[in-house]
Short mmCIF file of C-alpha atoms and ligand atoms in Angstrom, two decimals:
data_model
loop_
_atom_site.label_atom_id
_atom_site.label_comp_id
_atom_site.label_asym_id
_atom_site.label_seq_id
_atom_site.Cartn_x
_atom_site.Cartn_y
_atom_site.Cartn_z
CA UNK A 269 98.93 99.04 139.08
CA UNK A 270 99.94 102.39 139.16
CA UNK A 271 100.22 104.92 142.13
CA UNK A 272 99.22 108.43 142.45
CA UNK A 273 103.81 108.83 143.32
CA UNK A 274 104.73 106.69 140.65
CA UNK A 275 104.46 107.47 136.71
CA UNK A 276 101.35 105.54 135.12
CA UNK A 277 102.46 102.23 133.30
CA UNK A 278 102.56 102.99 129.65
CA UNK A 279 102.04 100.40 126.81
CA UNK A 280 101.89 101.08 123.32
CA UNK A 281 100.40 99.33 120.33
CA UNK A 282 101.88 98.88 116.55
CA UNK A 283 99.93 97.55 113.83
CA UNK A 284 102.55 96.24 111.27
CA UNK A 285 102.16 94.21 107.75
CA UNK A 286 99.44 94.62 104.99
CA UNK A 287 96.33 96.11 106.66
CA UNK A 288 93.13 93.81 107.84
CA UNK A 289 89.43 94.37 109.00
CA UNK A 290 89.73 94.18 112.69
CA UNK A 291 92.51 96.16 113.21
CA UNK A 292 90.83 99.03 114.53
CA UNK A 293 88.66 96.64 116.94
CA UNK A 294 92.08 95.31 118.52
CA UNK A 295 93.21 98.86 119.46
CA UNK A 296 89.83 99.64 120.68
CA UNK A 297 89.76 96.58 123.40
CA UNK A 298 93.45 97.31 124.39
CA UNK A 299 93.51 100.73 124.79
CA UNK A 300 90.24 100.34 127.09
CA UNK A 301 91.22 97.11 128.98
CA UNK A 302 94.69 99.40 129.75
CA UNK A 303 92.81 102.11 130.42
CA UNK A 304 90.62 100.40 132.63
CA UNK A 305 93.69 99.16 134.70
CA UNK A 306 94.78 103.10 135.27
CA UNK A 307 97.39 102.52 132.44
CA UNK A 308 98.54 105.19 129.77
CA UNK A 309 98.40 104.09 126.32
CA UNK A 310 100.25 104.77 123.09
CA UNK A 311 100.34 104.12 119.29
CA UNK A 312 103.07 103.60 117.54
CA UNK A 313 102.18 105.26 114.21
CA UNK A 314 103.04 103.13 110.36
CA UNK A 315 104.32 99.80 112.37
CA UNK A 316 108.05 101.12 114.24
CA UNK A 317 108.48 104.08 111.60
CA UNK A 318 106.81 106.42 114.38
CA UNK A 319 110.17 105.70 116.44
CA UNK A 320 112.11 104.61 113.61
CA UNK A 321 111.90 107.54 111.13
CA UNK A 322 110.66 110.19 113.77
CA UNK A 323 111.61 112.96 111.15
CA UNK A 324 108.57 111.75 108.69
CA UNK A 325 106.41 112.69 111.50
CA UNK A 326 106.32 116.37 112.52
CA UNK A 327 103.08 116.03 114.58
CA UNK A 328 104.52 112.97 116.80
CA UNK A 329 105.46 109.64 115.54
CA UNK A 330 103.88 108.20 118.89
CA UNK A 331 100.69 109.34 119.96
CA UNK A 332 98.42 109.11 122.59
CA UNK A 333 95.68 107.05 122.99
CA UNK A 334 92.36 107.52 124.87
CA UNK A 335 89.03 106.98 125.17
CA UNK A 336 88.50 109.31 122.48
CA UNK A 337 90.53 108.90 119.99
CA UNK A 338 88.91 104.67 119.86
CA UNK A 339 85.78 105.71 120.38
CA UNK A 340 83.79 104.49 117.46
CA UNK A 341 86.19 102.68 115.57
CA UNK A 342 85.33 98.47 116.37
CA UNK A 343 83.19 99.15 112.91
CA UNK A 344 86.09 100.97 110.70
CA UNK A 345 88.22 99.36 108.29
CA UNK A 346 92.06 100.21 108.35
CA UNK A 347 94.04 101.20 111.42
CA UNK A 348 93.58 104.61 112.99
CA UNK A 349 97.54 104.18 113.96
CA UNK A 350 98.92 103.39 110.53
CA UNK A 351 100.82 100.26 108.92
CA UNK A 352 103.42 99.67 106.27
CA UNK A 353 104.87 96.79 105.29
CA UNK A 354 108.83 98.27 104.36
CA UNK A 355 109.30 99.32 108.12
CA UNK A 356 110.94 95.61 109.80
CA UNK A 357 113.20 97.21 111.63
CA UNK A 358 115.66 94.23 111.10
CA UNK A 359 115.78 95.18 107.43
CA UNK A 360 114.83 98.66 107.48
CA UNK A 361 115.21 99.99 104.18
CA UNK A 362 117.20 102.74 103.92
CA UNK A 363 118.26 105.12 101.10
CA UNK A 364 121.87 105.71 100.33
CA UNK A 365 123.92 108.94 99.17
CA UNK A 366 123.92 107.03 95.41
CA UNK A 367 120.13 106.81 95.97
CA UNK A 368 120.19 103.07 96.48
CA UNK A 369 118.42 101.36 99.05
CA UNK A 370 119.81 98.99 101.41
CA UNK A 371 118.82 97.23 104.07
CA UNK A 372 119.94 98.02 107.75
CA UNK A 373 119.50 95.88 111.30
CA UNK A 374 117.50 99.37 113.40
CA UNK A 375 116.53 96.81 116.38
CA UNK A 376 118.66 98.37 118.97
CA UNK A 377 117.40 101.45 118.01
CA UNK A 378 113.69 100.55 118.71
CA UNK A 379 114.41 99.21 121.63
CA UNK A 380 116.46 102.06 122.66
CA UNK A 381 113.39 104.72 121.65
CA UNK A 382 110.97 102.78 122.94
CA UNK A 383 112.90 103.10 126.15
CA UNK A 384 113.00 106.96 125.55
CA UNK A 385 109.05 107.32 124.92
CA UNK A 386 109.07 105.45 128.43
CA UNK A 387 107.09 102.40 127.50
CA UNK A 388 106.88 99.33 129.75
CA UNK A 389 105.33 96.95 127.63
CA UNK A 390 104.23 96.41 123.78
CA UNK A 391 101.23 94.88 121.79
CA UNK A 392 102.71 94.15 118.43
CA UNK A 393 99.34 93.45 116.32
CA UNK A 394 100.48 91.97 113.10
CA UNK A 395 101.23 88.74 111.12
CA UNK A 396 104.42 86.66 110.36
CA UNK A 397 106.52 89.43 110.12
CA UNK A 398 105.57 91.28 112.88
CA UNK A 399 105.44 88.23 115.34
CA UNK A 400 109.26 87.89 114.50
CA UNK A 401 109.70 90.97 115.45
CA UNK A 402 108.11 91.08 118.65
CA UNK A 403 109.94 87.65 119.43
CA UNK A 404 113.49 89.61 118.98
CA UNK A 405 111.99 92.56 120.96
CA UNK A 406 111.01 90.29 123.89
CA UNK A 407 114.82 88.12 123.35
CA UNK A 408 116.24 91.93 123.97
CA UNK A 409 114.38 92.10 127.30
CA UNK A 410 111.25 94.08 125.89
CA UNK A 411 108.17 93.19 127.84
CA UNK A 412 106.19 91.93 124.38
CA UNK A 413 102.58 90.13 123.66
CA UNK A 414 101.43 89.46 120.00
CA UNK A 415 98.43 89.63 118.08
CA UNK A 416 98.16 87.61 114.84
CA UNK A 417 96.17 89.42 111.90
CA UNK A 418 96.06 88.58 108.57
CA UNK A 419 93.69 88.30 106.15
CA UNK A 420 95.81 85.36 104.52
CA UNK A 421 94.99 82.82 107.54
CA UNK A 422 98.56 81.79 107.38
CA UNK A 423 100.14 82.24 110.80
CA UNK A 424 100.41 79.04 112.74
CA UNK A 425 99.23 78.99 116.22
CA UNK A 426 96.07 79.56 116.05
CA UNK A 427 93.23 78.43 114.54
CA UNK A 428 92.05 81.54 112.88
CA UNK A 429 93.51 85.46 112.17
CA UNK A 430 90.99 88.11 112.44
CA UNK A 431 90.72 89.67 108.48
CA UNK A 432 90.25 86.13 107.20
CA UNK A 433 86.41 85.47 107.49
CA UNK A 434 85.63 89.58 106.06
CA UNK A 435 88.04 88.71 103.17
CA UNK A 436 86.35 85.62 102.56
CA UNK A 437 82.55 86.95 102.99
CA UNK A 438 83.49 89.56 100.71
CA UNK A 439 85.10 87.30 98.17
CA UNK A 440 81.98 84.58 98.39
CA UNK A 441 79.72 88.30 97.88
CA UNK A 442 81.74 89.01 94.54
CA UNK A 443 81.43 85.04 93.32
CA UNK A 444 77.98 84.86 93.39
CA UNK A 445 77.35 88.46 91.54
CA UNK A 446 80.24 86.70 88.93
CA UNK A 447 78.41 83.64 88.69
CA UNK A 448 75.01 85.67 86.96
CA UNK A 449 77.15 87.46 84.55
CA UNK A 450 79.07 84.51 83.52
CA UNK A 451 75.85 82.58 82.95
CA UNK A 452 73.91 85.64 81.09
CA UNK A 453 77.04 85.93 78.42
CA UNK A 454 78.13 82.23 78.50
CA UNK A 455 81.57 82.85 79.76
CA UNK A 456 84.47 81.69 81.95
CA UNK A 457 85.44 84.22 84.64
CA UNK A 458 88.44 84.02 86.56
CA UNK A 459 89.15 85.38 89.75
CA UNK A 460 91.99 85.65 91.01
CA UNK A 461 92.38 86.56 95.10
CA UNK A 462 94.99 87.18 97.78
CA UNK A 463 96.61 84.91 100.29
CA UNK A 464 100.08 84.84 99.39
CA UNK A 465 101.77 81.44 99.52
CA UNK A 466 98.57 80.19 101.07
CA UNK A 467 95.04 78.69 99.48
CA UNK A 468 93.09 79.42 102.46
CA UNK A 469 91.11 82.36 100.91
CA UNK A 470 90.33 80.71 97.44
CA UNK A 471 89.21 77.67 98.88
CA UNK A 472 86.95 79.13 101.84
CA UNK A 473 84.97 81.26 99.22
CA UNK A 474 85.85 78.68 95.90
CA UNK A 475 83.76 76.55 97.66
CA UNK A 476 80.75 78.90 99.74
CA UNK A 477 80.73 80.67 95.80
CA UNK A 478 80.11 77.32 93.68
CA UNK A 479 83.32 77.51 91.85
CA UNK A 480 83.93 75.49 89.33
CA UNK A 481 87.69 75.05 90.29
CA UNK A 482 89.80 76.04 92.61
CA UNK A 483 93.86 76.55 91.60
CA UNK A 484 95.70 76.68 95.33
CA UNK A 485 99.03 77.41 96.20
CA UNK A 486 99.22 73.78 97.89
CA UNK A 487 97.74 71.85 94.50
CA UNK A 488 99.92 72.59 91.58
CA UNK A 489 97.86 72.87 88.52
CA UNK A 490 97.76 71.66 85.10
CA UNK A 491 95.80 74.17 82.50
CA UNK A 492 94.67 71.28 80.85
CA UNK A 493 92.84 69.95 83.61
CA UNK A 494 91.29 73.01 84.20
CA UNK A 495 89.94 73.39 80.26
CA UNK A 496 88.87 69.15 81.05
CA UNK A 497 86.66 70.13 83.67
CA UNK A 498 85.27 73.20 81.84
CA UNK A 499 84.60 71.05 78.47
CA UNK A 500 82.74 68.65 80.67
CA UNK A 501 80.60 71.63 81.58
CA UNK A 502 79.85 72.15 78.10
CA UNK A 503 79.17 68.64 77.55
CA UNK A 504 76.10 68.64 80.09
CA UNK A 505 75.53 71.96 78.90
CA UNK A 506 76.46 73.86 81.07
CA UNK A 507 78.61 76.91 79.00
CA UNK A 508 79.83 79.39 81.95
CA UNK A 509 82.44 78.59 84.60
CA UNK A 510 83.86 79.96 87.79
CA UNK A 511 87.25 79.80 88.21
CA UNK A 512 89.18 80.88 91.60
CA UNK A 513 93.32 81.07 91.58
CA UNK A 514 94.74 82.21 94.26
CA UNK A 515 97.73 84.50 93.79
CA UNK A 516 100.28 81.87 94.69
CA UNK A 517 99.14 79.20 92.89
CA UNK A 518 101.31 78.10 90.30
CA UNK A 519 101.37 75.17 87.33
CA UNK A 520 103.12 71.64 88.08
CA UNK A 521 106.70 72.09 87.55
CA UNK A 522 106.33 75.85 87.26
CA UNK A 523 106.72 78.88 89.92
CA UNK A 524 104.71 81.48 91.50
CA UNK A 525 104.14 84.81 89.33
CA UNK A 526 105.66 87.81 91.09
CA UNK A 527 104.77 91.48 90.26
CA UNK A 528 107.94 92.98 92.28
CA UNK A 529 110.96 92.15 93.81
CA UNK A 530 111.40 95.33 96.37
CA UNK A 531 114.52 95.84 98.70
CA UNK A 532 113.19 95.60 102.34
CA UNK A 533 109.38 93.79 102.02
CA UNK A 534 108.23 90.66 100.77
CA UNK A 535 107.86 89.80 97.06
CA UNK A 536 104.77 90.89 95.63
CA UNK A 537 102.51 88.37 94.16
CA UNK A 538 100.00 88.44 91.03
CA UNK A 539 99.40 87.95 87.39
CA UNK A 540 98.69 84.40 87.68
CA UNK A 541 94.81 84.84 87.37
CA UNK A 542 95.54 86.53 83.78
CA UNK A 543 97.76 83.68 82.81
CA UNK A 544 95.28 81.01 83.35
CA UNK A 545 92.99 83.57 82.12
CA UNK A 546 94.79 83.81 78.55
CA UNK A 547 95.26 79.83 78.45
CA UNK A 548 91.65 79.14 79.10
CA UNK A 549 90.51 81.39 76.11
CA UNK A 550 93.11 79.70 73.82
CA UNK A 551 91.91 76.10 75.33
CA UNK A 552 88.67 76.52 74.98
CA UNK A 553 87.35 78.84 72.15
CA UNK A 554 85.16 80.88 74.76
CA UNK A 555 85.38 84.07 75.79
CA UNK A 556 86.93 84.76 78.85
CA UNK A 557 87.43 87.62 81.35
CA UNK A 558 89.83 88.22 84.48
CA UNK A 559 88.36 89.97 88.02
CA UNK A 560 90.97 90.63 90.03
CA UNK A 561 89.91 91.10 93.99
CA UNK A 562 92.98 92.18 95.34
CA UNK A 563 93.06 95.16 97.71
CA UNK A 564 89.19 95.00 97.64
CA UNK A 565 89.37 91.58 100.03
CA UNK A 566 91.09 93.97 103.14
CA UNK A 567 88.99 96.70 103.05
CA UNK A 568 85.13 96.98 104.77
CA UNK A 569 83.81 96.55 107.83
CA UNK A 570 84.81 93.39 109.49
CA UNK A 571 82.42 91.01 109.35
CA UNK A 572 80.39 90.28 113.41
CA UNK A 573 83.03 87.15 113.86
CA UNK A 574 85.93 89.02 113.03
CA UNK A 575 85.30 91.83 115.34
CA UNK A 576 84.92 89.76 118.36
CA UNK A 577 87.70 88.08 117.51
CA UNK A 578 89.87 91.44 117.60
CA UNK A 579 88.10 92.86 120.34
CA UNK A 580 88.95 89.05 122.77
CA UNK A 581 92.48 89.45 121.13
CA UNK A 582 93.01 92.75 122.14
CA UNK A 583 91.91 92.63 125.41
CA UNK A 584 93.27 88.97 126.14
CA UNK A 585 96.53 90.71 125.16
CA UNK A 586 96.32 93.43 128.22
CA UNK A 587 95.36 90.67 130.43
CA UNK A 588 98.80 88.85 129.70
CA UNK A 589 101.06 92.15 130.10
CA UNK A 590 99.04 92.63 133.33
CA UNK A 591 99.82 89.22 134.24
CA UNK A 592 103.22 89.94 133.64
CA UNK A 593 103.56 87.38 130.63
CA UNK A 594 106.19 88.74 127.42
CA UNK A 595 107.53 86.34 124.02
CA UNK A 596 103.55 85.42 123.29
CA UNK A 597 101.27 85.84 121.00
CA UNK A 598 97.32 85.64 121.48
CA UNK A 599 95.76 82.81 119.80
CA UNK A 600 92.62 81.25 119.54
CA UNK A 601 92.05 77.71 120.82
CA UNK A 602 88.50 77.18 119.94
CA UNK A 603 86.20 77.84 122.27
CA UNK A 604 89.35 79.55 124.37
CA UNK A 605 92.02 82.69 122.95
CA UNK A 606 94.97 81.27 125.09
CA UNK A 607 98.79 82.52 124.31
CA UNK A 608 101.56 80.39 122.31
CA UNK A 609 105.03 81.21 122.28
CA UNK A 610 105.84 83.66 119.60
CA UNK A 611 108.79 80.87 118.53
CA UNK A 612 105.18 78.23 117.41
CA UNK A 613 103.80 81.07 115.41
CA UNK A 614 106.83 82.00 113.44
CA UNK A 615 108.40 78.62 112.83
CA UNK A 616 106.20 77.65 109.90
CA UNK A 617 103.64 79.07 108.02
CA UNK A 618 100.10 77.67 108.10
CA UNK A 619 99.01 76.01 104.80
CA UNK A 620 95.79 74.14 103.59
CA UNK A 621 96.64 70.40 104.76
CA UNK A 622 95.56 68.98 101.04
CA UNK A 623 93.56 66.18 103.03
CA UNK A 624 91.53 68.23 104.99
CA UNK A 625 87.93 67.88 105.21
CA UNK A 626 87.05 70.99 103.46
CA UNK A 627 89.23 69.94 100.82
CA UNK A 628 87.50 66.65 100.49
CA UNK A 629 84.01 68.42 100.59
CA UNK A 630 85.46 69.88 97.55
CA UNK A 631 86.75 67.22 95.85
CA UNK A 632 83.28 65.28 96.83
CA UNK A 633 81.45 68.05 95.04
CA UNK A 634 83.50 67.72 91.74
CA UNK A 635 85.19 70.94 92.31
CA UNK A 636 88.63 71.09 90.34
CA UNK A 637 92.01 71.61 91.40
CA UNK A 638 93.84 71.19 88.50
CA UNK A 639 95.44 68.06 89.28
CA UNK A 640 93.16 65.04 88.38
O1 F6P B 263 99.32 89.57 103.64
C1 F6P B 263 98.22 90.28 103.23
C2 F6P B 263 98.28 90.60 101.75
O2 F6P B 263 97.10 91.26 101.40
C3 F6P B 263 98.55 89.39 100.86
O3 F6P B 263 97.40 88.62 100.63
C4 F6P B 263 99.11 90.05 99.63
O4 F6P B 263 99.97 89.17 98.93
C5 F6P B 263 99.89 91.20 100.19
O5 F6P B 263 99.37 91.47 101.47
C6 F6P B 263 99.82 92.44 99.34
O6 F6P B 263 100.62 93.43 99.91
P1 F6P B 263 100.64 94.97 99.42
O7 F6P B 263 99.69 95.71 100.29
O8 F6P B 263 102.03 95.39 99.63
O9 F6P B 263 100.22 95.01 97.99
#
């Protein structure tokens, strides 16, 4: 593509939204497949705050990218670029002379620096929030191709996010070390995991862990159910129980528990796992303690599925700017990664379809959700 006359084509990469294991592995296939093609490659560092903020960033708020600086890194947690999750630069937060934050449309201004820095085209590796981003990037005439992370599995348009399956091995890991405590003192544990407004992550490890129940965003819950299923435990003598609630599950009739409200991110969710915590204890009479997984479930190594998954995203991702594709995102398609429109991605979010057949394996196995 590019001619010893003519400036090398330059594309640069942003990793945006709550970190996930795989990240790394993404930048790692682009910046070689781009490489590869003669290209010049650049990260954008903490999401668009690298181009947004460039004052935060004395040493270069866009950096370069070579063969070096991935070498290595497939394995590594995190992303060697940085992410945030305050930066959308369509409600940037910004601080006023009274000290109060507002929130401020900066998308003309991204596209206008990213035109400065020179770039041609953009990987935006994130999840919801980041996808709608790069879809009002690409409306504004920036070349733009997507990847979908999350550790939440909630992004529609593909059948999986990279992040998921090393937050969920993890998760199923921490279950069955709960599981011999809980029998050795004869006690409920609770624990309570990520996923936001989705189950996906309490019900893929609920049920690989041998939970007892299961509390999902998707199923609202009644307590006394839960404390049912539990004294039916006892009653076959059985006097220690596993109980996974994901953070956004919430009772029949009630809400979602939210830590913090924050000018310019998303609402922060928790506290539900000590609430059904505290109501189990008063239900039942037996002790009962609270693990919360919370960061824990984004951190590690990504697990051998995830990383191939990152590594055919990212490089699946070249292959469409080189193609000369924009307003996608990469997606797998079982046994394919094809592209979506950005538009099918961000339109809904993904939830667990309540009849699906790893709910009914569930329900088959006498798991509990609360509701019957
Ligand atoms: O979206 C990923 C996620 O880990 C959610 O599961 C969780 O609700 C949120 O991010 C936590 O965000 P923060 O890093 O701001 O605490």
């Amino acid at each position: 593509m590019s001619h010893p006359h003519t400036p090398a084509f330059r594309v640069a990469l942003s990793t945006g939204g709550g970190d996930a294991p795989g990240l790394n592995a993404v930048i790692r296939a682009a910046v070689l497949s781009a490489l590869n093609r003669g290209w010049e490659c650049y990260g954008i560092r903490d999401g668009f705050a690298g181009i947004l903020s460039p004052k935060d960033y004395p040493n270069g708020g866009v950096i370069h990218l070579t063969r070096d600086t991935v070498r290595g890194i497939t394995s590594l947690g995190g992303t060697i670029i940085g992410t945030t999750n305050r930066g959308h630069p369509m409600h940037y937060p910004t601080v006023g002379p009274d000290g109060k934050v507002t929130e401020r449309d900066r998308l003309d201004e991204l596209v206008n620096g990213l035109g400065a820095y020179g770039i041609d085209a953009l990987v935006s590796i994130g999840g919801d929030g980041s996808m709608e981003i790069a879809g009002a990037l690409a409306r504004k005439g920036v070349r733009v191709v997507g990847v979908p992370k999350t550790i939440d599995n909630d992004l529609d348009g593909t059948v999986s996010t990279f992040g998921f399956d090393t937050a969920v091995a993890f998760a199923t890991d921490c279950l069955d070390r709960l599981i011999s405590t809980a029998q050795a003192h004869q006690r409920v544990m609770v624990v309570e995991v990520m996923g936001r407004y989705a189950g996906w992550i309490a019900l893929h490890a609920g049920i690989a862990g041998s939970a007892h129940a299961i509390l999902i965003p998707e199923v609202p819950f009644s307590i006394e159910k839960v404390a049912e299923k539990i004294r039916r435990r006892e009653d076959d003598g059985r006097y220690f129980s596993i109980i996974v609630v994901a953070e956004g599950a919430k009772p029949a009739g009630g809400s979602v528990s939210v830590l913090e409200h924050e000018t310019g991110r998303a609402e922060r969710l928790g506290g539900i796992g000590d609430k059904v915590a505290h109501a189990l204890q008063t239900l039942i009479g037996r002790e009962t303690r609270l693990v919360v997984l919370g960061h824990l479930l984004r951190g590690g190594s990504p697990t051998t599925f995830d990383r191939l998954l990152a590594l055919r995203f990212g490089a699946a991702a070249i292959r469409a700017i080189d193609e000369g594709q924009s307003g996608i995102m990469v997606a797998l398609n079982p046994p394919l990664v094809n592209y979506v429109p950005l538009e099918e991605a961000t339109s809904r979010m993904k939830y667990v379809p309540i009849d699906c057949d790893t709910m009914l394996t569930a329900r088959d196995m006498d798991i509990c959700f609360g509701d019957e």
